[in-house]
């Protein structure tokens, strides 16, 4: 039997429960009464939408490193993980608000509803994105928390690196500069490791960073989790590119239509599918060598399968 498969694990139930926790926390922490309608725009941008994959990865990774903790330490880890999960989703939401604006990709619909700048105007959309980004770091540094300042600092550093020029923002810059360009496989991989993959990898590492440094979770486990995050970060984009050209045979995906390079345009459809499967294998292999155990990593394994096998 494949060690990566746990037929008793119910991903749907696990996801529903954790996504609800995240939704309730976001609704509580994203203020509706921010000045001049800003709160309304912020809440419109982040609530009631999306797969919540990034926060789910934070929570799954925190679960993977929780073994052996006593009640107080587990409570501290759980609170840190929930705040980290919401923080990474706020960063993701802010990036989508800005990406959709006319100066970037000029999107008018997202998740079946008007984008934030269409609904609220460009100026308020820009400010909403800025405010969501700032709130992410505020959530990670509460005035009173059961987790240490060292954990707070690690979380802030990981999130900033994943979102900045070494991560999401840098990848978006490459993406915008690549319109009409011909990229080879290595160039395409670098762009998506930054644009999409960095925040997914960062989510996994943030979950692990929620545990206080007690010497139990060693560097080998953290390296393996980073490798897992790298693999599913790329797999997510490869599958996105595949779905862009297979879910509706009458139209090309948005990147292809915008004359941007995609995995399908560079590798072809069959090789892209094979690459997604290989990345799934790499993610499972990383968890195998993490030393964290099948039970501890079952949510991470199931999320990797979901990323590769999803149909939308």
Coordinates of C-alpha atoms in Angstrom, one line a residue:
X1 CA 0.0 0.0 0.0
X2 CA 1.3 3.5 -0.9
X3 CA 2.4 5.1 2.4
X4 CA 1.2 8.5 1.1
X5 CA -2.4 7.4 1.1
X6 CA -4.5 7.3 4.3
X7 CA -7.9 6.2 3.3
X8 CA -9.4 7.0 6.7
X9 CA -8.5 10.7 6.5
X10 CA -11.5 12.9 5.5
X11 CA -10.0 15.9 3.7
X12 CA -13.4 17.4 3.0
X13 CA -14.4 17.4 6.7
X14 CA -10.9 18.7 7.7
X15 CA -11.0 21.4 5.1
X16 CA -14.5 22.5 6.0
X17 CA -13.8 22.8 9.7
X18 CA -10.5 24.7 9.3
X19 CA -11.8 27.0 6.5
X20 CA -14.7 28.0 8.7
X21 CA -12.3 28.9 11.5
X22 CA -10.3 31.0 9.1
X23 CA -13.5 32.7 7.7
X24 CA -14.8 33.5 11.2
X25 CA -11.4 34.9 12.3
X26 CA -11.0 37.0 9.1
X27 CA -14.5 38.4 9.6
X28 CA -13.6 39.4 13.1
X29 CA -10.3 40.9 12.3
X30 CA -11.0 42.8 9.1
X31 CA -12.9 45.8 10.5
X32 CA -16.1 46.9 8.8
X33 CA -15.8 50.4 10.2
X34 CA -12.5 51.5 8.7
X35 CA -12.8 55.1 7.4
X36 CA -14.7 56.3 4.3
X37 CA -15.8 52.9 3.1
X38 CA -12.4 51.3 3.3
X39 CA -13.5 48.5 5.6
X40 CA -16.3 47.6 3.1
X41 CA -13.7 47.3 0.3
X42 CA -11.3 45.3 2.5
X43 CA -14.0 42.8 3.5
X44 CA -15.3 42.5 -0.1
X45 CA -11.8 41.6 -1.1
X46 CA -11.1 38.9 1.4
X47 CA -14.3 37.3 2.7
X48 CA -16.5 34.6 1.2
X49 CA -14.3 33.5 -1.6
X50 CA -11.4 31.4 -2.7
X51 CA -10.1 28.0 -1.9
X52 CA -8.3 29.2 1.2
X53 CA -5.4 26.9 0.2
X54 CA -2.7 29.0 1.8
X55 CA -4.3 29.2 5.2
X56 CA -5.0 25.5 5.0
X57 CA -1.4 24.8 4.3
X58 CA -0.4 26.9 7.4
X59 CA -2.8 24.9 9.6
X60 CA -1.8 21.5 8.2
X61 CA 1.9 22.3 8.6
X62 CA 1.3 23.4 12.2
X63 CA -0.5 20.1 12.8
X64 CA 2.5 18.2 11.4
X65 CA 4.9 19.7 13.9
X66 CA 2.6 19.6 17.0
X67 CA 3.4 16.1 18.2
X68 CA 4.5 15.9 21.8
X69 CA 3.3 19.3 22.9
X70 CA 1.5 19.8 26.2
X71 CA -1.9 21.6 26.4
X72 CA -0.5 25.1 26.9
X73 CA 2.1 24.8 24.2
X74 CA -0.5 23.3 21.8
X75 CA -2.8 26.2 22.6
X76 CA 0.0 28.7 21.8
X77 CA 0.8 26.9 18.5
X78 CA -2.9 26.8 17.5
X79 CA -3.3 30.6 18.1
X80 CA -0.1 31.4 16.2
X81 CA -1.2 29.1 13.4
X82 CA -4.7 30.7 13.1
X83 CA -3.1 34.2 13.0
X84 CA -0.5 33.1 10.5
X85 CA -3.2 31.5 8.3
X86 CA -5.3 34.7 8.3
X87 CA -2.2 36.8 7.6
X88 CA -1.1 34.8 4.6
X89 CA -4.7 35.0 3.2
X90 CA -4.7 38.8 3.7
X91 CA -1.4 39.0 1.7
X92 CA -3.0 36.8 -1.0
X93 CA -6.1 38.9 -1.1
X94 CA -4.2 42.2 -1.3
X95 CA -2.1 40.8 -4.2
X96 CA -5.2 39.9 -6.1
X97 CA -6.7 43.4 -5.6
X98 CA -3.6 45.0 -7.0
X99 CA -3.1 42.5 -9.8
X100 CA -6.6 43.1 -11.0
X101 CA -6.1 46.9 -11.4
X102 CA -5.9 48.5 -14.8
X103 CA -2.1 49.2 -14.3
X104 CA -1.5 45.5 -13.9
X105 CA -3.8 42.9 -15.5
X106 CA -7.0 44.9 -15.7
X107 CA -9.3 42.2 -14.4
X108 CA -13.0 43.0 -14.2
X109 CA -14.3 39.8 -12.6
X110 CA -12.9 37.5 -9.9
X111 CA -14.7 34.5 -8.4
X112 CA -17.9 35.5 -10.3
X113 CA -18.2 39.1 -9.0
X114 CA -16.8 42.5 -10.0
X115 CA -13.2 43.0 -9.0
X116 CA -12.5 45.5 -6.2
X117 CA -11.5 48.4 -8.4
X118 CA -14.6 47.9 -10.5
X119 CA -16.9 47.8 -7.4
X120 CA -15.2 50.6 -5.4
X121 CA -13.0 52.6 -7.7
X122 CA -9.3 52.4 -8.3
X123 CA -8.2 54.7 -5.4
X124 CA -10.2 52.8 -2.8
X125 CA -9.0 49.5 -4.2
X126 CA -5.4 50.5 -4.0
X127 CA -5.9 51.6 -0.4
X128 CA -7.8 48.4 0.5
X129 CA -4.9 46.3 -0.8
X130 CA -2.4 48.5 1.2
X131 CA -4.5 48.1 4.3
X132 CA -4.9 44.3 4.0
X133 CA -1.1 44.0 3.6
X134 CA -0.5 46.1 6.8
X135 CA -3.1 44.2 8.7
X136 CA -1.4 40.9 7.9
X137 CA 1.6 41.9 9.9
X138 CA -0.4 43.4 12.7
X139 CA -2.1 40.0 13.2
X140 CA 1.3 38.4 13.6
X141 CA 2.3 40.7 16.3
X142 CA -0.5 41.0 18.9
X143 CA 0.0 43.0 22.0
X144 CA -0.8 40.0 24.2
X145 CA -0.3 36.4 22.9
X146 CA 0.6 33.0 24.3
X147 CA 3.4 32.6 21.7
X148 CA 6.8 34.3 22.0
X149 CA 8.2 37.3 20.3
X150 CA 10.7 35.0 18.6
X151 CA 7.8 33.1 16.9
X152 CA 6.2 36.5 15.9
X153 CA 9.5 37.6 14.3
X154 CA 10.0 34.4 12.4
X155 CA 6.5 34.6 11.0
X156 CA 6.9 38.2 9.9
X157 CA 10.2 37.4 8.2
X158 CA 8.8 34.4 6.4
X159 CA 5.7 36.3 5.2
X160 CA 7.7 39.4 4.1
X161 CA 10.1 37.3 2.1
X162 CA 7.4 35.3 0.4
X163 CA 5.5 38.5 -0.5
X164 CA 8.4 40.7 -1.5
X165 CA 10.9 41.0 -4.4
X166 CA 12.3 37.6 -3.6
X167 CA 8.8 36.1 -3.9
X168 CA 5.4 37.1 -5.1
X169 CA 6.2 40.7 -6.1
X170 CA 9.3 39.7 -8.0
X171 CA 7.4 37.0 -9.8
X172 CA 4.7 39.4 -10.8
X173 CA 7.3 41.8 -12.2
X174 CA 8.8 39.0 -14.3
X175 CA 5.3 38.0 -15.4
X176 CA 4.4 41.6 -16.6
X177 CA 7.7 41.8 -18.4
X178 CA 7.1 38.5 -20.2
X179 CA 4.1 39.5 -22.2
X180 CA 4.9 38.6 -25.8
X181 CA 8.2 37.1 -24.8
X182 CA 9.4 33.5 -25.3
X183 CA 10.6 31.8 -22.1
X184 CA 12.2 28.5 -21.8
X185 CA 11.3 26.0 -19.1
X186 CA 13.8 27.2 -16.6
X187 CA 12.8 30.8 -17.0
X188 CA 9.1 29.9 -16.6
X189 CA 9.8 27.8 -13.6
X190 CA 11.7 30.7 -11.9
X191 CA 8.9 33.1 -12.6
X192 CA 6.3 30.8 -11.0
X193 CA 8.4 29.8 -8.1
X194 CA 8.3 33.4 -7.2
X195 CA 4.9 34.6 -8.3
X196 CA 2.8 31.6 -7.1
X197 CA 5.1 29.2 -5.4
X198 CA 6.8 31.5 -2.8
X199 CA 3.6 32.2 -0.9
X200 CA 2.6 28.6 -0.9
X201 CA 6.0 27.5 0.3
X202 CA 5.9 30.4 2.8
X203 CA 2.6 29.1 4.1
X204 CA 4.0 25.7 4.9
X205 CA 7.1 27.2 6.6
X206 CA 5.0 29.6 8.6
X207 CA 2.9 26.7 10.0
X208 CA 6.1 24.9 11.1
X209 CA 7.5 28.2 12.6
X210 CA 4.5 28.5 14.9
X211 CA 6.1 25.9 17.2
X212 CA 8.4 27.4 19.8
X213 CA 12.0 26.4 19.3
X214 CA 12.5 23.5 21.6
X215 CA 14.9 21.3 19.6
X216 CA 12.3 18.7 18.7
X217 CA 11.7 19.8 15.1
X218 CA 15.1 19.8 13.5
X219 CA 16.5 21.5 10.4
X220 CA 16.0 18.3 8.3
X221 CA 12.3 18.4 8.9
X222 CA 12.1 22.1 8.0
X223 CA 14.1 21.6 4.8
X224 CA 11.8 18.7 3.8
X225 CA 8.7 20.9 4.4
X226 CA 10.3 23.6 2.3
X227 CA 10.8 21.1 -0.5
X228 CA 7.2 20.0 -0.1
X229 CA 6.1 23.6 -0.4
X230 CA 8.3 24.2 -3.5
X231 CA 6.8 21.1 -5.2
X232 CA 3.2 22.0 -4.6
X233 CA 3.8 25.6 -5.4
X234 CA 4.9 24.7 -8.9
X235 CA 2.3 22.0 -9.2
X236 CA -0.5 24.5 -8.5
X237 CA 0.6 26.7 -11.4
X238 CA 1.1 23.8 -13.8
X239 CA -2.4 22.5 -13.1
X240 CA -3.8 26.1 -13.5
X241 CA -2.2 26.2 -16.9
X242 CA -3.6 22.8 -17.8
X243 CA -7.1 23.8 -16.7
X244 CA -7.0 27.0 -18.6
X245 CA -6.9 25.0 -21.9
X246 CA -9.0 21.9 -20.9
X247 CA -12.0 23.2 -18.9
X248 CA -13.3 25.2 -21.8
X249 CA -12.3 23.9 -25.3
X250 CA -13.7 27.0 -27.0
X251 CA -11.4 29.5 -25.4
X252 CA -7.8 29.9 -24.4
X253 CA -6.9 30.5 -20.7
X254 CA -6.3 34.1 -19.6
X255 CA -2.5 33.9 -19.7
X256 CA -2.5 32.4 -23.2
X257 CA -5.1 35.0 -24.3
X258 CA -2.8 37.8 -22.9
X259 CA 0.1 36.4 -24.9
X260 CA 1.9 35.2 -21.7
X261 CA 4.0 32.0 -21.6
X262 CA 2.3 29.1 -19.8
X263 CA 3.5 25.5 -19.0
X264 CA 1.2 24.2 -21.7
X265 CA 2.6 26.6 -24.3
X266 CA 6.2 25.7 -23.4
X267 CA 5.9 22.0 -22.6
X268 CA 2.7 20.9 -24.3
X269 CA -0.3 19.4 -22.6
X270 CA 0.9 15.8 -22.1
X271 CA 4.3 16.9 -20.7
X272 CA 2.6 19.4 -18.4
X273 CA 0.4 16.7 -17.0
X274 CA 3.4 14.4 -16.5
X275 CA 5.2 17.3 -14.8
X276 CA 2.3 17.9 -12.4
X277 CA 2.3 14.2 -11.5
X278 CA 6.0 14.3 -10.9
X279 CA 5.7 17.3 -8.7
X280 CA 3.1 15.5 -6.6
X281 CA 5.5 12.6 -6.2
X282 CA 8.2 15.1 -5.1
X283 CA 5.9 16.5 -2.5
X284 CA 5.1 13.1 -1.0
X285 CA 8.8 12.1 -1.1
X286 CA 9.7 15.3 0.8
X287 CA 7.2 14.4 3.5
X288 CA 8.5 10.9 3.7
X289 CA 12.0 12.2 4.6
X290 CA 10.7 14.8 7.0
X291 CA 10.6 12.3 9.8
X292 CA 7.3 13.7 10.9
X293 CA 5.3 10.5 10.3
X294 CA 2.3 9.6 8.1
X295 CA -0.3 10.5 10.7
X296 CA 1.2 13.9 11.4
X297 CA 1.5 14.8 7.7
X298 CA -1.8 13.3 6.5
X299 CA -3.4 16.7 5.9
X300 CA -0.4 18.0 4.0
X301 CA -0.4 14.8 1.8
X302 CA -4.1 15.2 1.1
X303 CA -3.7 18.9 0.2
X304 CA -1.0 18.0 -2.3
X305 CA -3.2 15.5 -3.9
X306 CA -6.0 18.0 -4.1
X307 CA -3.8 20.6 -5.7
X308 CA -2.8 18.2 -8.5
X309 CA -6.2 16.4 -9.0
X310 CA -8.5 19.5 -8.8
X311 CA -10.7 20.3 -11.8
X312 CA -11.1 24.0 -11.2

